[in-house]
Tab-separated table of C-alpha atoms in Angstrom:
chain	number	residue	atom	x	y	z
V	1	MET	CA	-5.028	-35.834	11.762
V	2	SER	CA	-3.115	-33.639	14.244
V	3	SER	CA	0.623	-33.981	14.783
V	4	THR	CA	0.030	-35.393	18.265
V	5	LEU	CA	-2.317	-38.095	16.982
V	6	LEU	CA	0.097	-38.922	14.177
V	7	ALA	CA	2.994	-39.259	16.619
V	8	ASP	CA	0.898	-41.511	18.851
V	9	ARG	CA	0.000	-43.668	15.884
V	10	LEU	CA	3.653	-43.931	14.829
V	11	GLU	CA	4.629	-45.083	18.296
V	12	ALA	CA	1.833	-47.620	18.321
V	13	VAL	CA	2.856	-48.944	14.927
V	14	ALA	CA	6.481	-49.256	16.040
V	15	ALA	CA	5.357	-51.318	18.987
V	16	GLU	CA	3.184	-53.502	16.748
V	17	LEU	CA	6.044	-54.068	14.332
V	18	ARG	CA	8.234	-55.342	17.127
V	19	ALA	CA	5.493	-57.760	18.131
V	20	TYR	CA	4.698	-59.095	14.618
V	21	PRO	CA	5.875	-62.646	14.052
V	22	THR	CA	5.925	-62.347	10.208
V	23	SER	CA	7.494	-59.813	7.874
V	24	THR	CA	4.503	-59.902	5.526
V	25	GLU	CA	2.139	-58.555	8.177
V	26	ALA	CA	4.687	-55.907	9.133
V	27	LEU	CA	4.955	-54.774	5.502
V	28	ARG	CA	1.185	-54.474	5.174
V	29	LEU	CA	1.121	-52.294	8.249
V	30	LEU	CA	4.000	-50.130	7.046
V	31	GLN	CA	2.383	-49.592	3.636
V	32	GLY	CA	-0.854	-48.460	5.264
V	33	LEU	CA	1.088	-46.132	7.520
V	34	SER	CA	3.059	-44.747	4.569
V	35	ASN	CA	-0.199	-44.002	2.736
V	36	ALA	CA	-1.583	-42.284	5.848
V	37	ILE	CA	1.564	-40.166	6.186
V	38	ASP	CA	1.277	-39.132	2.528
V	39	ALA	CA	-2.335	-38.104	3.146
V	40	GLU	CA	-1.213	-36.019	6.100
V	41	LYS	CA	1.453	-34.383	3.913
V	42	VAL	CA	-1.251	-33.505	1.396
V	43	ALA	CA	-3.327	-31.873	4.145
V	44	LEU	CA	-0.363	-29.864	5.388
V	45	VAL	CA	0.567	-28.780	1.856
V	46	ALA	CA	-3.019	-27.574	1.350
V	47	GLU	CA	-2.763	-25.631	4.595
V	48	VAL	CA	0.524	-24.019	3.550
V	49	ASP	CA	-1.069	-23.105	0.223
V	50	GLU	CA	-4.154	-21.610	1.867
V	51	HIS	CA	-2.162	-19.374	4.214
V	52	ARG	CA	0.576	-18.599	1.672
V	53	ASP	CA	3.191	-19.618	4.238
V	54	PHE	CA	5.729	-20.285	1.480
V	55	GLU	CA	5.874	-16.544	0.714
V	56	ALA	CA	7.043	-15.800	4.262
V	57	GLU	CA	10.037	-18.060	3.563
V	58	GLY	CA	10.959	-16.246	0.353
V	59	CYS	CA	9.508	-18.636	-2.255
V	60	SER	CA	7.363	-17.411	-5.131
V	61	SER	CA	5.218	-20.545	-5.345
V	62	LEU	CA	4.238	-23.564	-3.319
V	63	LYS	CA	5.932	-25.956	-5.740
V	64	ASN	CA	9.171	-23.984	-5.498
V	65	TRP	CA	9.007	-24.232	-1.697
V	66	LEU	CA	8.439	-27.993	-1.849
V	67	ARG	CA	11.441	-28.415	-4.147
V	68	ASP	CA	13.659	-26.100	-2.118
V	69	GLN	CA	12.727	-27.130	1.418
V	70	LEU	CA	11.617	-30.760	1.078
V	71	HIS	CA	13.953	-31.542	-1.845
V	72	LEU	CA	11.152	-33.051	-3.915
V	73	ASP	CA	11.284	-33.220	-7.681
V	74	GLY	CA	8.668	-31.548	-9.851
V	75	ARG	CA	6.550	-34.698	-10.164
V	76	GLN	CA	6.390	-35.292	-6.416
V	77	ALA	CA	5.618	-31.644	-5.661
V	78	GLY	CA	2.900	-31.533	-8.308
V	79	GLN	CA	1.323	-34.722	-6.982
V	80	LEU	CA	1.040	-33.301	-3.451
V	81	VAL	CA	-0.618	-30.119	-4.724
V	82	ARG	CA	-3.002	-31.977	-7.071
V	83	SER	CA	-3.964	-34.496	-4.412
V	84	GLY	CA	-5.004	-31.698	-2.064
V	85	ARG	CA	-7.573	-30.430	-4.566
V	86	THR	CA	-8.843	-33.937	-5.312
V	87	LEU	CA	-9.255	-34.967	-1.669
V	88	ARG	CA	-10.961	-31.683	-0.852
V	89	ASP	CA	-13.624	-32.369	-3.477
V	90	MET	CA	-13.973	-36.104	-2.708
V	91	PRO	CA	-14.449	-36.592	1.069
V	92	ASP	CA	-15.036	-40.346	0.837
V	93	LEU	CA	-11.726	-40.753	-0.970
V	94	GLU	CA	-10.081	-38.519	1.628
V	95	SER	CA	-11.281	-40.839	4.384
V	96	LEU	CA	-9.680	-43.832	2.669
V	97	ALA	CA	-6.429	-41.894	2.188
V	98	VAL	CA	-6.283	-40.850	5.849
V	99	GLU	CA	-6.892	-44.458	6.882
V	100	GLY	CA	-3.982	-45.530	4.665
V	101	ALA	CA	-6.181	-47.671	2.418
V	102	VAL	CA	-5.146	-45.892	-0.812
V	103	SER	CA	-1.985	-44.203	-2.063
V	104	LEU	CA	-1.486	-40.858	-3.780
V	105	ASP	CA	-1.183	-42.706	-7.097
V	106	HIS	CA	-4.755	-43.916	-6.543
V	107	VAL	CA	-5.759	-40.332	-5.765
V	108	ASP	CA	-4.210	-39.199	-9.054
V	109	ALA	CA	-6.534	-41.539	-10.953
V	110	PHE	CA	-9.566	-39.959	-9.255
V	111	GLY	CA	-8.160	-36.531	-10.121
V	112	TYR	CA	-8.015	-37.574	-13.759
V	113	ALA	CA	-11.656	-38.646	-13.562
V	114	ALA	CA	-12.676	-35.295	-12.068
V	115	LYS	CA	-10.886	-33.444	-14.862
V	116	HIS	CA	-11.983	-35.490	-17.875
V	117	ILE	CA	-15.372	-37.037	-17.035
V	118	ASP	CA	-18.758	-35.429	-16.492
V	119	PRO	CA	-19.236	-34.756	-12.723
V	120	MET	CA	-22.585	-36.549	-12.670
V	121	VAL	CA	-20.991	-39.673	-14.145
V	122	VAL	CA	-18.151	-39.540	-11.594
V	123	GLU	CA	-20.592	-39.114	-8.715
V	124	HIS	CA	-22.713	-42.035	-9.927
V	125	SER	CA	-19.596	-44.239	-10.288
V	126	MET	CA	-17.885	-43.231	-7.043
V	127	GLY	CA	-19.010	-46.313	-5.088
V	128	TRP	CA	-17.457	-48.960	-7.309
V	129	MET	CA	-14.388	-46.790	-7.976
V	130	LEU	CA	-13.662	-46.542	-4.241
V	131	ARG	CA	-14.129	-50.284	-3.755
V	132	LEU	CA	-11.762	-50.982	-6.642
V	133	ALA	CA	-9.156	-48.547	-5.280
V	134	GLU	CA	-9.117	-50.379	-1.924
V	135	ARG	CA	-8.189	-53.716	-3.470
V	136	ALA	CA	-6.335	-52.927	-6.726
V	137	GLU	CA	-3.068	-51.309	-7.704
V	138	PRO	CA	-3.149	-47.768	-9.157
V	139	VAL	CA	-2.741	-48.901	-12.757
V	140	GLN	CA	-5.996	-50.865	-12.511
V	141	ILE	CA	-7.991	-47.887	-11.276
V	142	ARG	CA	-6.453	-45.735	-14.025
V	143	LYS	CA	-7.548	-48.263	-16.662
V	144	ALA	CA	-11.047	-48.356	-15.166
V	145	VAL	CA	-11.268	-44.555	-15.155
V	146	LYS	CA	-10.157	-44.327	-18.778
V	147	LYS	CA	-12.696	-46.966	-19.768
V	148	LEU	CA	-15.366	-44.984	-17.938
V	149	ARG	CA	-14.356	-41.874	-19.847
V	150	ALA	CA	-14.534	-43.735	-23.150
V	151	THR	CA	-18.023	-44.970	-22.307
V	152	ALA	CA	-19.265	-41.585	-21.132
V	153	HIS	CA	-17.592	-39.506	-23.850
V	154	PRO	CA	-17.006	-41.659	-26.968
V	155	ASP	CA	-16.695	-38.590	-29.207
V	156	ASP	CA	-13.589	-37.547	-27.273
V	157	LEU	CA	-11.796	-40.621	-28.574
V	158	ASP	CA	-12.395	-39.688	-32.203
V	159	GLU	CA	-11.424	-36.078	-31.490
V	160	ALA	CA	-8.156	-37.211	-29.920
V	161	TRP	CA	-7.538	-39.503	-32.895
V	162	ILE	CA	-8.068	-36.662	-35.375
V	163	LYS	CA	-5.786	-34.333	-33.416
V	164	GLY	CA	-3.178	-37.053	-33.167
V	165	MET	CA	-3.050	-37.447	-36.960
V	166	ASP	CA	-1.399	-34.034	-37.201
V	167	ARG	CA	1.403	-35.272	-34.952
V	168	HIS	CA	2.221	-38.434	-36.886
V	169	ASP	CA	5.923	-38.365	-37.621
V	170	ILE	CA	9.120	-40.315	-37.219
V	171	LYS	CA	12.645	-38.939	-37.448
V	172	VAL	CA	15.965	-40.724	-37.545
V	173	SER	CA	18.881	-38.365	-36.851
V	174	VAL	CA	22.589	-38.815	-36.271
V	175	VAL	CA	23.254	-37.421	-32.797
V	176	GLY	CA	26.623	-37.630	-31.056
V	177	ASP	CA	27.869	-41.203	-31.117
V	178	GLY	CA	24.655	-42.816	-32.287
V	179	VAL	CA	21.299	-42.350	-33.973
V	180	ALA	CA	18.265	-40.805	-32.241
V	181	VAL	CA	14.789	-42.051	-33.178
V	182	THR	CA	11.962	-39.686	-32.261
V	183	GLY	CA	8.379	-39.280	-33.347
V	184	PHE	CA	4.725	-39.956	-32.686
V	185	LEU	CA	2.970	-42.966	-34.213
V	186	PRO	CA	-0.751	-43.547	-34.701
V	187	PHE	CA	-2.166	-46.081	-32.292
V	188	ASP	CA	-2.474	-48.919	-34.800
V	189	THR	CA	1.062	-48.464	-36.150
V	190	GLY	CA	2.502	-48.035	-32.671
V	191	THR	CA	0.736	-51.164	-31.445
V	192	LYS	CA	2.170	-53.190	-34.325
V	193	LEU	CA	5.679	-51.967	-33.517
V	194	LYS	CA	5.249	-52.584	-29.799
V	195	THR	CA	3.893	-56.085	-30.378
V	196	LEU	CA	6.791	-57.028	-32.643
V	197	LEU	CA	9.420	-55.613	-30.287
V	198	GLN	CA	7.872	-57.368	-27.297
V	199	SER	CA	7.904	-60.676	-29.145
V	200	LEU	CA	11.413	-60.325	-30.568
V	201	SER	CA	12.929	-58.941	-27.363
V	202	ALA	CA	11.703	-61.702	-25.065
V	203	PRO	CA	14.512	-63.503	-23.178
V	204	THR	CA	15.806	-66.379	-25.257
V	205	CYS	CA	16.318	-68.651	-22.249
V	206	ALA	CA	16.426	-68.643	-18.467
V	207	GLU	CA	20.087	-67.570	-18.561
V	208	ASP	CA	19.401	-64.569	-20.833
V	209	ASP	CA	20.294	-61.754	-18.441
V	210	ARG	CA	20.658	-58.977	-21.016
V	211	PRO	CA	19.065	-55.659	-19.964
V	212	VAL	CA	15.651	-55.101	-21.539
V	213	ALA	CA	16.981	-52.026	-23.387
V	214	GLU	CA	19.645	-54.129	-25.091
V	215	ARG	CA	17.090	-56.785	-26.016
V	216	ARG	CA	14.782	-54.159	-27.560
V	217	VAL	CA	17.555	-52.686	-29.720
V	218	THR	CA	18.647	-56.157	-30.822
V	219	ALA	CA	15.013	-56.942	-31.650
V	220	LEU	CA	14.699	-53.827	-33.796
V	221	ASP	CA	17.909	-54.718	-35.616
V	222	ALA	CA	16.566	-58.215	-36.321
V	223	LEU	CA	13.293	-56.740	-37.590
V	224	LEU	CA	15.051	-54.333	-39.948
V	225	SER	CA	17.464	-57.002	-41.176
V	226	SER	CA	14.583	-59.348	-42.045
V	227	VAL	CA	12.978	-56.650	-44.207
V	228	LEU	CA	16.185	-55.511	-45.887
V	229	ALA	CA	17.206	-59.076	-46.701
V	230	SER	CA	14.506	-59.130	-49.389
V	231	GLY	CA	15.607	-55.843	-50.941
V	232	LEU	CA	13.554	-52.766	-51.707
V	233	PRO	CA	11.430	-52.395	-54.877
V	234	GLN	CA	13.028	-49.051	-55.797
V	235	ASP	CA	16.509	-50.606	-55.858
V	236	LYS	CA	15.814	-52.817	-58.873
V	237	GLY	CA	16.421	-56.027	-56.949
V	238	VAL	CA	19.649	-54.880	-55.296
V	239	ARG	CA	19.622	-55.453	-51.555
V	240	PRO	CA	20.024	-52.210	-49.600
V	241	HIS	CA	23.571	-51.565	-48.489
V	242	VAL	CA	25.249	-49.375	-45.939
V	243	ASP	CA	28.191	-47.743	-47.656
V	244	LEU	CA	31.484	-48.083	-45.796
V	245	THR	CA	34.563	-46.523	-47.390
V	246	ILE	CA	37.911	-47.924	-46.271
V	247	ASP	CA	41.440	-46.894	-47.144
V	248	MET	CA	42.921	-50.310	-47.883
V	249	SER	CA	46.426	-48.992	-47.218
V	250	GLN	CA	45.382	-48.549	-43.573
V	251	ILE	CA	44.294	-52.181	-43.412
V	252	ALA	CA	47.611	-53.277	-44.898
V	253	ASP	CA	49.646	-51.141	-42.496
V	254	ASP	CA	47.795	-51.844	-39.254
V	255	ALA	CA	44.301	-53.352	-39.232
V	256	ASP	CA	43.938	-52.698	-35.496
V	257	THR	CA	44.039	-48.922	-35.979
V	258	ALA	CA	42.239	-48.623	-39.330
V	259	THR	CA	39.095	-46.459	-39.513
V	260	GLY	CA	36.298	-46.146	-42.055
V	261	GLU	CA	33.721	-43.651	-43.302
V	262	LEU	CA	30.152	-44.849	-42.743
V	263	ALA	CA	27.757	-43.091	-45.130
V	264	GLY	CA	25.245	-40.891	-43.323
V	265	PHE	CA	27.133	-41.111	-40.026
V	266	GLY	CA	30.833	-40.307	-40.292
V	267	THR	CA	34.103	-41.867	-39.209
V	268	ILE	CA	33.927	-45.071	-37.155
V	269	GLY	CA	36.646	-46.587	-34.969
V	270	PRO	CA	38.677	-49.721	-35.629
V	271	GLY	CA	36.634	-51.915	-33.271
V	272	GLN	CA	33.312	-51.094	-34.935
V	273	LEU	CA	34.929	-51.346	-38.378
V	274	GLN	CA	36.197	-54.852	-37.670
V	275	GLN	CA	32.753	-55.957	-36.457
V	276	MET	CA	31.070	-54.586	-39.592
V	277	LEU	CA	33.612	-56.288	-41.827
V	278	CYS	CA	33.035	-59.540	-39.951
V	279	ASP	CA	29.236	-59.419	-40.290
V	280	SER	CA	28.946	-57.968	-43.810
V	281	ASP	CA	28.803	-59.031	-47.414
V	282	LEU	CA	31.579	-57.057	-49.125
V	283	THR	CA	31.368	-55.517	-52.580
V	284	PRO	CA	34.725	-53.972	-53.590
V	285	ILE	CA	34.289	-50.746	-55.564
V	286	LEU	CA	37.105	-49.134	-57.542
V	287	THR	CA	37.477	-45.481	-56.603
V	288	ALA	CA	40.455	-44.694	-58.833
V	289	GLY	CA	41.850	-45.777	-62.201
V	290	ARG	CA	39.965	-47.098	-65.203
V	291	HIS	CA	36.577	-48.687	-64.563
V	292	THR	CA	36.793	-51.446	-67.122
V	293	VAL	CA	35.126	-54.000	-64.856
V	294	LEU	CA	32.157	-51.727	-64.226
V	295	ASP	CA	31.758	-50.440	-67.782
V	296	VAL	CA	29.400	-52.322	-70.099
V	297	GLY	CA	29.229	-49.867	-73.010
V	298	ARG	CA	26.140	-50.331	-75.186
V	299	THR	CA	25.574	-53.982	-74.248
V	300	HIS	CA	23.197	-53.011	-71.413
V	301	ARG	CA	20.826	-50.060	-71.270
V	302	LEU	CA	20.137	-50.217	-67.537
V	303	ALA	CA	22.853	-49.857	-64.927
V	304	THR	CA	24.094	-53.153	-63.507
V	305	PRO	CA	23.785	-53.885	-59.783
V	306	ALA	CA	27.545	-53.360	-59.359
V	307	GLN	CA	27.308	-49.995	-61.103
V	308	ARG	CA	24.436	-48.895	-58.858
V	309	LYS	CA	26.516	-49.728	-55.794
V	310	ALA	CA	29.494	-47.814	-57.168
V	311	ILE	CA	27.350	-44.759	-57.953
V	312	VAL	CA	25.719	-44.741	-54.535
V	313	ASN	CA	29.162	-45.016	-52.946
V	314	ARG	CA	30.607	-42.258	-55.132
V	315	GLN	CA	27.793	-39.862	-54.219
V	316	GLY	CA	27.586	-40.794	-50.540
V	317	GLY	CA	24.074	-42.130	-51.104
V	318	THR	CA	22.758	-38.661	-51.966
V	319	CYS	CA	21.036	-37.461	-55.151
V	320	ALA	CA	23.302	-35.359	-57.395
V	321	GLY	CA	20.543	-32.826	-58.174
V	322	PRO	CA	21.302	-29.194	-57.271
V	323	GLY	CA	20.708	-28.694	-53.556
V	324	CYS	CA	18.967	-32.060	-53.211
V	325	ARG	CA	19.577	-34.344	-50.238
V	326	GLY	CA	17.270	-37.139	-51.302
V	327	PRO	CA	18.401	-40.754	-51.744
V	328	VAL	CA	19.724	-42.197	-54.981
V	329	VAL	CA	16.838	-44.089	-56.586
V	330	HIS	CA	17.342	-43.765	-60.360
V	331	VAL	CA	20.543	-44.108	-62.390
V	332	HIS	CA	20.616	-41.580	-65.235
V	333	HIS	CA	22.755	-41.496	-68.414
V	334	VAL	CA	24.456	-38.089	-68.554
V	335	GLN	CA	24.764	-38.473	-72.324
V	336	TYR	CA	21.338	-39.886	-73.074
V	337	TRP	CA	21.146	-43.539	-74.084
V	338	SER	CA	19.003	-42.475	-77.009
V	339	ASP	CA	21.849	-40.179	-78.114
V	340	GLY	CA	24.366	-43.011	-78.081
V	341	GLY	CA	25.505	-42.643	-74.460
V	342	PRO	CA	27.161	-45.784	-73.043
V	343	THR	CA	26.248	-47.508	-69.807
V	344	ASP	CA	29.666	-46.763	-68.363
V	345	LEU	CA	30.368	-45.513	-64.865
V	346	ALA	CA	31.712	-42.200	-66.151
V	347	ASN	CA	28.405	-41.587	-67.962
V	348	LEU	CA	26.111	-42.503	-65.083
V	349	ILE	CA	24.822	-40.387	-62.223
V	350	GLY	CA	22.447	-41.111	-59.348
V	351	LEU	CA	19.266	-39.054	-58.936
V	352	CYS	CA	16.095	-39.110	-56.887
V	353	PRO	CA	12.819	-39.456	-58.884
V	354	ARG	CA	12.008	-35.732	-58.641
V	355	CYS	CA	15.432	-34.608	-59.912
V	356	HIS	CA	15.427	-37.277	-62.615
V	357	ALA	CA	12.173	-35.851	-63.939
V	358	ALA	CA	13.594	-32.310	-63.664
V	359	VAL	CA	16.539	-33.214	-65.922
V	360	HIS	CA	14.225	-34.496	-68.633
V	361	GLN	CA	11.989	-31.454	-68.215
V	362	GLY	CA	14.981	-29.179	-68.835
V	363	PHE	CA	15.265	-27.583	-65.394
V	364	PHE	CA	18.996	-28.362	-65.133
V	365	THR	CA	21.783	-29.957	-67.150
V	366	ILE	CA	24.704	-32.162	-66.130
V	367	ASP	CA	28.262	-31.630	-67.322
V	368	PRO	CA	29.343	-34.905	-68.990
V	369	HIS	CA	32.926	-34.598	-67.719
V	370	THR	CA	32.576	-33.232	-64.154
V	371	HIS	CA	28.978	-34.279	-63.412
V	372	GLN	CA	28.357	-30.780	-62.084
V	373	THR	CA	24.753	-29.605	-62.423
V	374	HIS	CA	23.706	-26.289	-63.928
V	375	ARG	CA	20.273	-24.750	-63.606
V	376	THR	CA	18.688	-23.720	-66.910
V	377	LEU	CA	15.631	-21.905	-68.169
V	378	ARG	CA	13.111	-24.188	-69.820
V	379	THR	CA	13.206	-23.837	-73.594
V	380	ARG	CA	11.387	-25.335	-76.531
V	381	HIS	CA	14.471	-27.476	-77.190
V	382	ALA	CA	14.568	-28.710	-73.591
V	383	SER	CA	10.889	-29.590	-73.659
V	384	SER	CA	11.317	-31.569	-76.851
V	385	ARG	CA	13.813	-33.881	-75.132
V	386	ARG	CA	11.454	-35.016	-72.369
V	387	THR	CA	10.527	-38.312	-73.978
V	388	ARG	CA	14.077	-39.304	-74.831
V	389	ALA	CA	15.478	-42.100	-72.712
V	390	GLY	CA	18.109	-41.131	-70.110
C-alpha cells in the first residue's frame, strides 16, 4: 500500500468514525485500521532492510535503528523484522494483514509454524489456519499451531522433555530484603504447583480486591504452612521451626524498637518482629547459664524435642561438621552414649547425616568442651568405634 493510498484510507476512516452511531462499530473499524497500519510498517521495515537505509543514518543494524529512531523496545523491533520474513513467504497471510484482518501477533504464530513444522505440513494446513486467524485471538492460533507441531513431530516432544530434565532445579536464596525463588520445573511438577496456586489464590469473595501477586504469595504461604503443620519425618516428630533470636532486654526496654535475628536471613525490624511474635508458637531457649531444664542425664538416650530446638538455635540451623552448611538432622553425643555420655545440652551437637556418619567413621573428632571439630586420619582405632552408639 503506497503512502498516498494509506493517507486516503485514513481520511476515509476518520469520516466513517464521525458518522458511526455506535462506539462498538467504530472500535472494530479502528482495530482493522491499526492492523493494516502495522502491516504497512512491516513492509516499510523490510524495504529499509533491503536497501540498508539504516546504515546511511549511522546505525549498525536495523533493530538498532528501530530502537533509536522509532523508540521501540527490543520485542517490538524484533516482531517487525520477523513479520517481514513471514509475510514475504506467506502471500495469503500478507493479504489478510494488509486488509487489517489479522494482527502481528497472529503473524508471529505463523512464523513459529514456519520455523518448527515441516513446510509440506504447513502448506497443507494453511487454509484452516488462515480461517482460524480471521476469527480467533492470537493465543488460539498459537495453541492450534503447537498442536499441529505435536501431531506432525511427536518425537520432538520427547526430545524436549529429555533436554528439559537437565534443567530441573529450584533455588531459594536470600536476596536484598526478601527471598528469591528461581528454577525450572518439569511439566508435571509445575502443573501441580500451578493448579494449587490457582485454587488457593482465587478471590475469597466479591470484595477481595487484593492484587493477584499478593494472593499468589499468600496462597504459597498457606500451602507451605499446611505441610509444615504435620512436621517432617527427619525431625523426629518435632514441627519445623524458624529460629528467631531476640534480646529480651530490648523487649523490656522498648518493644517498639526491638529487633531480632531470623536464622538464614538476618536482622529483621520491629514491625516484622512483632508480627512474627503475634503469629507464632514460642519456645523459650536458654542461651546462658546452667541448662538444668534441658539436661536429662542418662534417663533418655535420644535428645528431647526441646533439646533439638535448642541445638538448632545454638548452631543457627547449620550442621557443625567442618566446612558443612547442611541442615541439622541428627543430634550426636560428643561423648558417646555407649561410653557413658549424658544426654545433656553440653554433650550434644547437631549434624547432617553425612557428617554424622563421618564422625563414626573417624574422619573428624569433636572437642567435648568447645565442640570444635578436628579432621583426623582414619586409624584402626577409629574404625573400631563405628558401631558404637553416638
